[in-house]
Short mmCIF file of N, CA and C in Angstrom, two decimals:
data_model
loop_
_atom_site.label_atom_id
_atom_site.label_comp_id
_atom_site.label_asym_id
_atom_site.label_seq_id
_atom_site.Cartn_x
_atom_site.Cartn_y
_atom_site.Cartn_z
N MET E 48 91.79 104.79 106.22
CA MET E 48 91.91 105.45 104.80
C MET E 48 90.63 104.50 104.73
N PRO E 49 89.07 104.59 105.04
CA PRO E 49 88.66 104.82 103.73
C PRO E 49 88.40 104.65 102.01
N GLY E 50 88.21 104.07 101.28
CA GLY E 50 87.38 104.02 100.10
C GLY E 50 88.75 102.80 99.32
N LEU E 51 90.00 102.30 100.21
CA LEU E 51 90.93 101.07 99.74
C LEU E 51 89.76 99.84 99.17
N PRO E 52 90.31 99.18 98.33
CA PRO E 52 89.73 97.89 98.90
C PRO E 52 90.22 96.73 99.02
N LYS E 53 89.46 96.74 100.58
CA LYS E 53 89.52 94.82 100.87
C LYS E 53 90.70 94.39 100.17
N ARG E 54 91.55 93.12 100.98
CA ARG E 54 92.53 92.60 100.87
C ARG E 54 92.19 91.32 100.52
N THR E 55 90.75 90.95 100.89
CA THR E 55 90.12 89.65 100.85
C THR E 55 89.11 89.72 100.20
N GLY E 56 88.88 88.21 99.47
CA GLY E 56 87.91 88.14 98.36
C GLY E 56 88.06 89.63 96.92
N ARG E 57 86.43 89.29 96.08
CA ARG E 57 87.03 90.06 95.64
C ARG E 57 87.98 90.00 94.22
N GLY E 58 88.95 88.53 94.61
CA GLY E 58 90.14 88.89 93.56
C GLY E 58 90.38 89.41 92.22
N LEU E 59 90.21 89.35 91.07
CA LEU E 59 90.60 90.10 90.16
C LEU E 59 90.90 91.29 89.90
N SER E 60 89.20 91.61 89.84
CA SER E 60 88.35 92.86 89.25
C SER E 60 89.55 93.96 90.47
N SER E 61 90.12 94.05 91.60
CA SER E 61 90.61 95.12 93.24
C SER E 61 91.16 95.04 92.40
N PHE E 62 91.58 94.21 92.44
CA PHE E 62 93.64 93.97 92.39
C PHE E 62 93.77 93.76 90.92
N SER E 63 93.28 94.39 89.81
CA SER E 63 93.99 94.74 88.95
C SER E 63 93.61 96.76 89.37
N ARG E 64 92.74 96.83 89.96
CA ARG E 64 92.57 98.55 90.20
C ARG E 64 93.55 98.99 90.97
N THR E 65 94.33 98.85 92.30
CA THR E 65 94.74 99.00 92.76
C THR E 65 96.77 98.51 92.49
N LEU E 66 96.63 97.75 90.59
CA LEU E 66 97.89 97.33 90.40
C LEU E 66 98.20 99.45 89.91
N ALA E 67 96.38 99.50 88.63
CA ALA E 67 96.00 100.21 87.74
C ALA E 67 96.45 101.23 88.70
N ILE E 68 96.74 101.60 89.91
CA ILE E 68 96.69 103.15 90.95
C ILE E 68 97.90 102.81 91.27
N ALA E 69 98.81 101.69 92.17
CA ALA E 69 100.43 101.67 92.19
C ALA E 69 100.78 102.19 90.80
N SER E 70 100.82 101.59 89.21
CA SER E 70 101.76 102.01 88.27
C SER E 70 101.04 103.24 88.84
N ARG E 71 100.28 104.38 88.19
CA ARG E 71 99.80 105.98 87.99
C ARG E 71 101.05 106.53 89.63
N GLU E 72 100.53 105.76 90.48
CA GLU E 72 101.71 106.13 91.89
C GLU E 72 102.60 106.40 91.87
N VAL E 73 103.68 105.23 90.80
CA VAL E 73 105.22 104.75 90.36
C VAL E 73 105.75 105.67 89.39
N THR E 74 104.57 106.12 89.04
CA THR E 74 105.03 107.01 87.07
C THR E 74 105.28 108.50 88.03
N MET E 75 104.47 108.05 88.71
CA MET E 75 104.90 110.09 89.88
C MET E 75 105.66 110.42 89.96
N ALA E 76 106.11 109.23 91.21
CA ALA E 76 106.66 108.54 92.11
C ALA E 76 108.81 108.80 90.79
N ALA E 77 108.56 108.68 89.66
CA ALA E 77 109.81 107.86 89.38
C ALA E 77 109.52 110.28 88.81
N LEU E 78 109.08 110.37 88.13
CA LEU E 78 108.44 111.84 87.81
C LEU E 78 109.01 112.71 88.78
N VAL E 79 109.49 112.48 89.97
CA VAL E 79 109.37 113.76 91.12
C VAL E 79 111.03 113.07 91.22
N ILE E 80 111.45 111.89 91.52
CA ILE E 80 112.44 111.69 92.04
C ILE E 80 113.80 111.81 90.39
N ALA E 81 113.71 111.69 89.13
CA ALA E 81 113.43 111.91 87.95
C ALA E 81 114.18 113.39 88.38
N MET E 82 112.71 114.69 88.34
CA MET E 82 114.14 116.59 89.02
C MET E 82 114.40 116.61 89.70
N ILE E 83 114.34 115.83 90.37
CA ILE E 83 115.31 115.34 91.65
C ILE E 83 116.65 115.37 91.55
N VAL E 84 117.00 114.54 90.95
CA VAL E 84 118.14 114.42 89.81
C VAL E 84 118.72 115.19 89.80
N VAL E 85 118.21 115.44 88.24
CA VAL E 85 118.20 116.24 87.51
C VAL E 85 118.15 117.77 88.52
N THR E 86 117.93 118.10 89.44
CA THR E 86 118.47 120.17 89.96
C THR E 86 119.96 119.19 90.78
N VAL E 87 119.30 117.48 91.86
CA VAL E 87 120.84 117.84 92.05
C VAL E 87 122.03 117.59 91.39
N ILE E 88 122.49 117.83 90.14
CA ILE E 88 123.60 116.94 89.08
C ILE E 88 123.85 118.69 88.61
N ILE E 89 122.68 119.60 88.29
CA ILE E 89 123.28 121.18 88.33
C ILE E 89 123.31 121.69 89.00
N PHE E 90 123.26 121.47 90.96
CA PHE E 90 123.82 122.02 91.26
C PHE E 90 125.25 121.92 91.90
N ALA E 91 125.36 120.01 91.60
CA ALA E 91 126.64 120.07 91.25
C ALA E 91 127.59 120.12 90.52
N MET E 92 126.97 120.68 89.33
CA MET E 92 127.49 121.51 88.55
C MET E 92 128.59 122.86 89.19
N ILE E 93 127.34 123.28 89.12
CA ILE E 93 127.52 124.22 89.87
C ILE E 93 128.46 124.96 91.19
N ILE E 94 128.69 124.05 91.68
CA ILE E 94 129.57 123.96 93.05
C ILE E 94 131.06 123.83 92.02
N THR E 95 130.90 122.71 91.37
CA THR E 95 132.40 122.02 90.63
C THR E 95 133.38 123.08 90.15
N VAL E 96 131.84 124.14 89.83
CA VAL E 96 132.64 125.48 88.88
C VAL E 96 132.90 126.28 90.15
N ALA E 97 132.66 126.19 90.69
CA ALA E 97 132.78 127.29 91.15
C ALA E 97 133.90 127.19 92.78
N VAL E 98 134.10 125.65 92.50
CA VAL E 98 135.03 125.30 93.96
C VAL E 98 136.24 125.45 92.41
N GLY E 99 135.94 125.39 91.39
CA GLY E 99 136.64 124.96 90.44
C GLY E 99 137.94 126.87 89.92
N ARG E 100 137.55 127.67 90.33
CA ARG E 100 137.19 129.14 89.61
C ARG E 100 138.17 129.45 91.63
#
């Protein structure tokens, strides 16, 4: 993948940029995981109600 900063040299600036990109990716992943968890919980409630009847 071109455009990614190399790990050698260039010290702090590339590191901070990588950190910012990683934090943004982590935030997106957390949002996706939260939506998946909410969907699973809703499905579990529906299934328990259907089984209870």
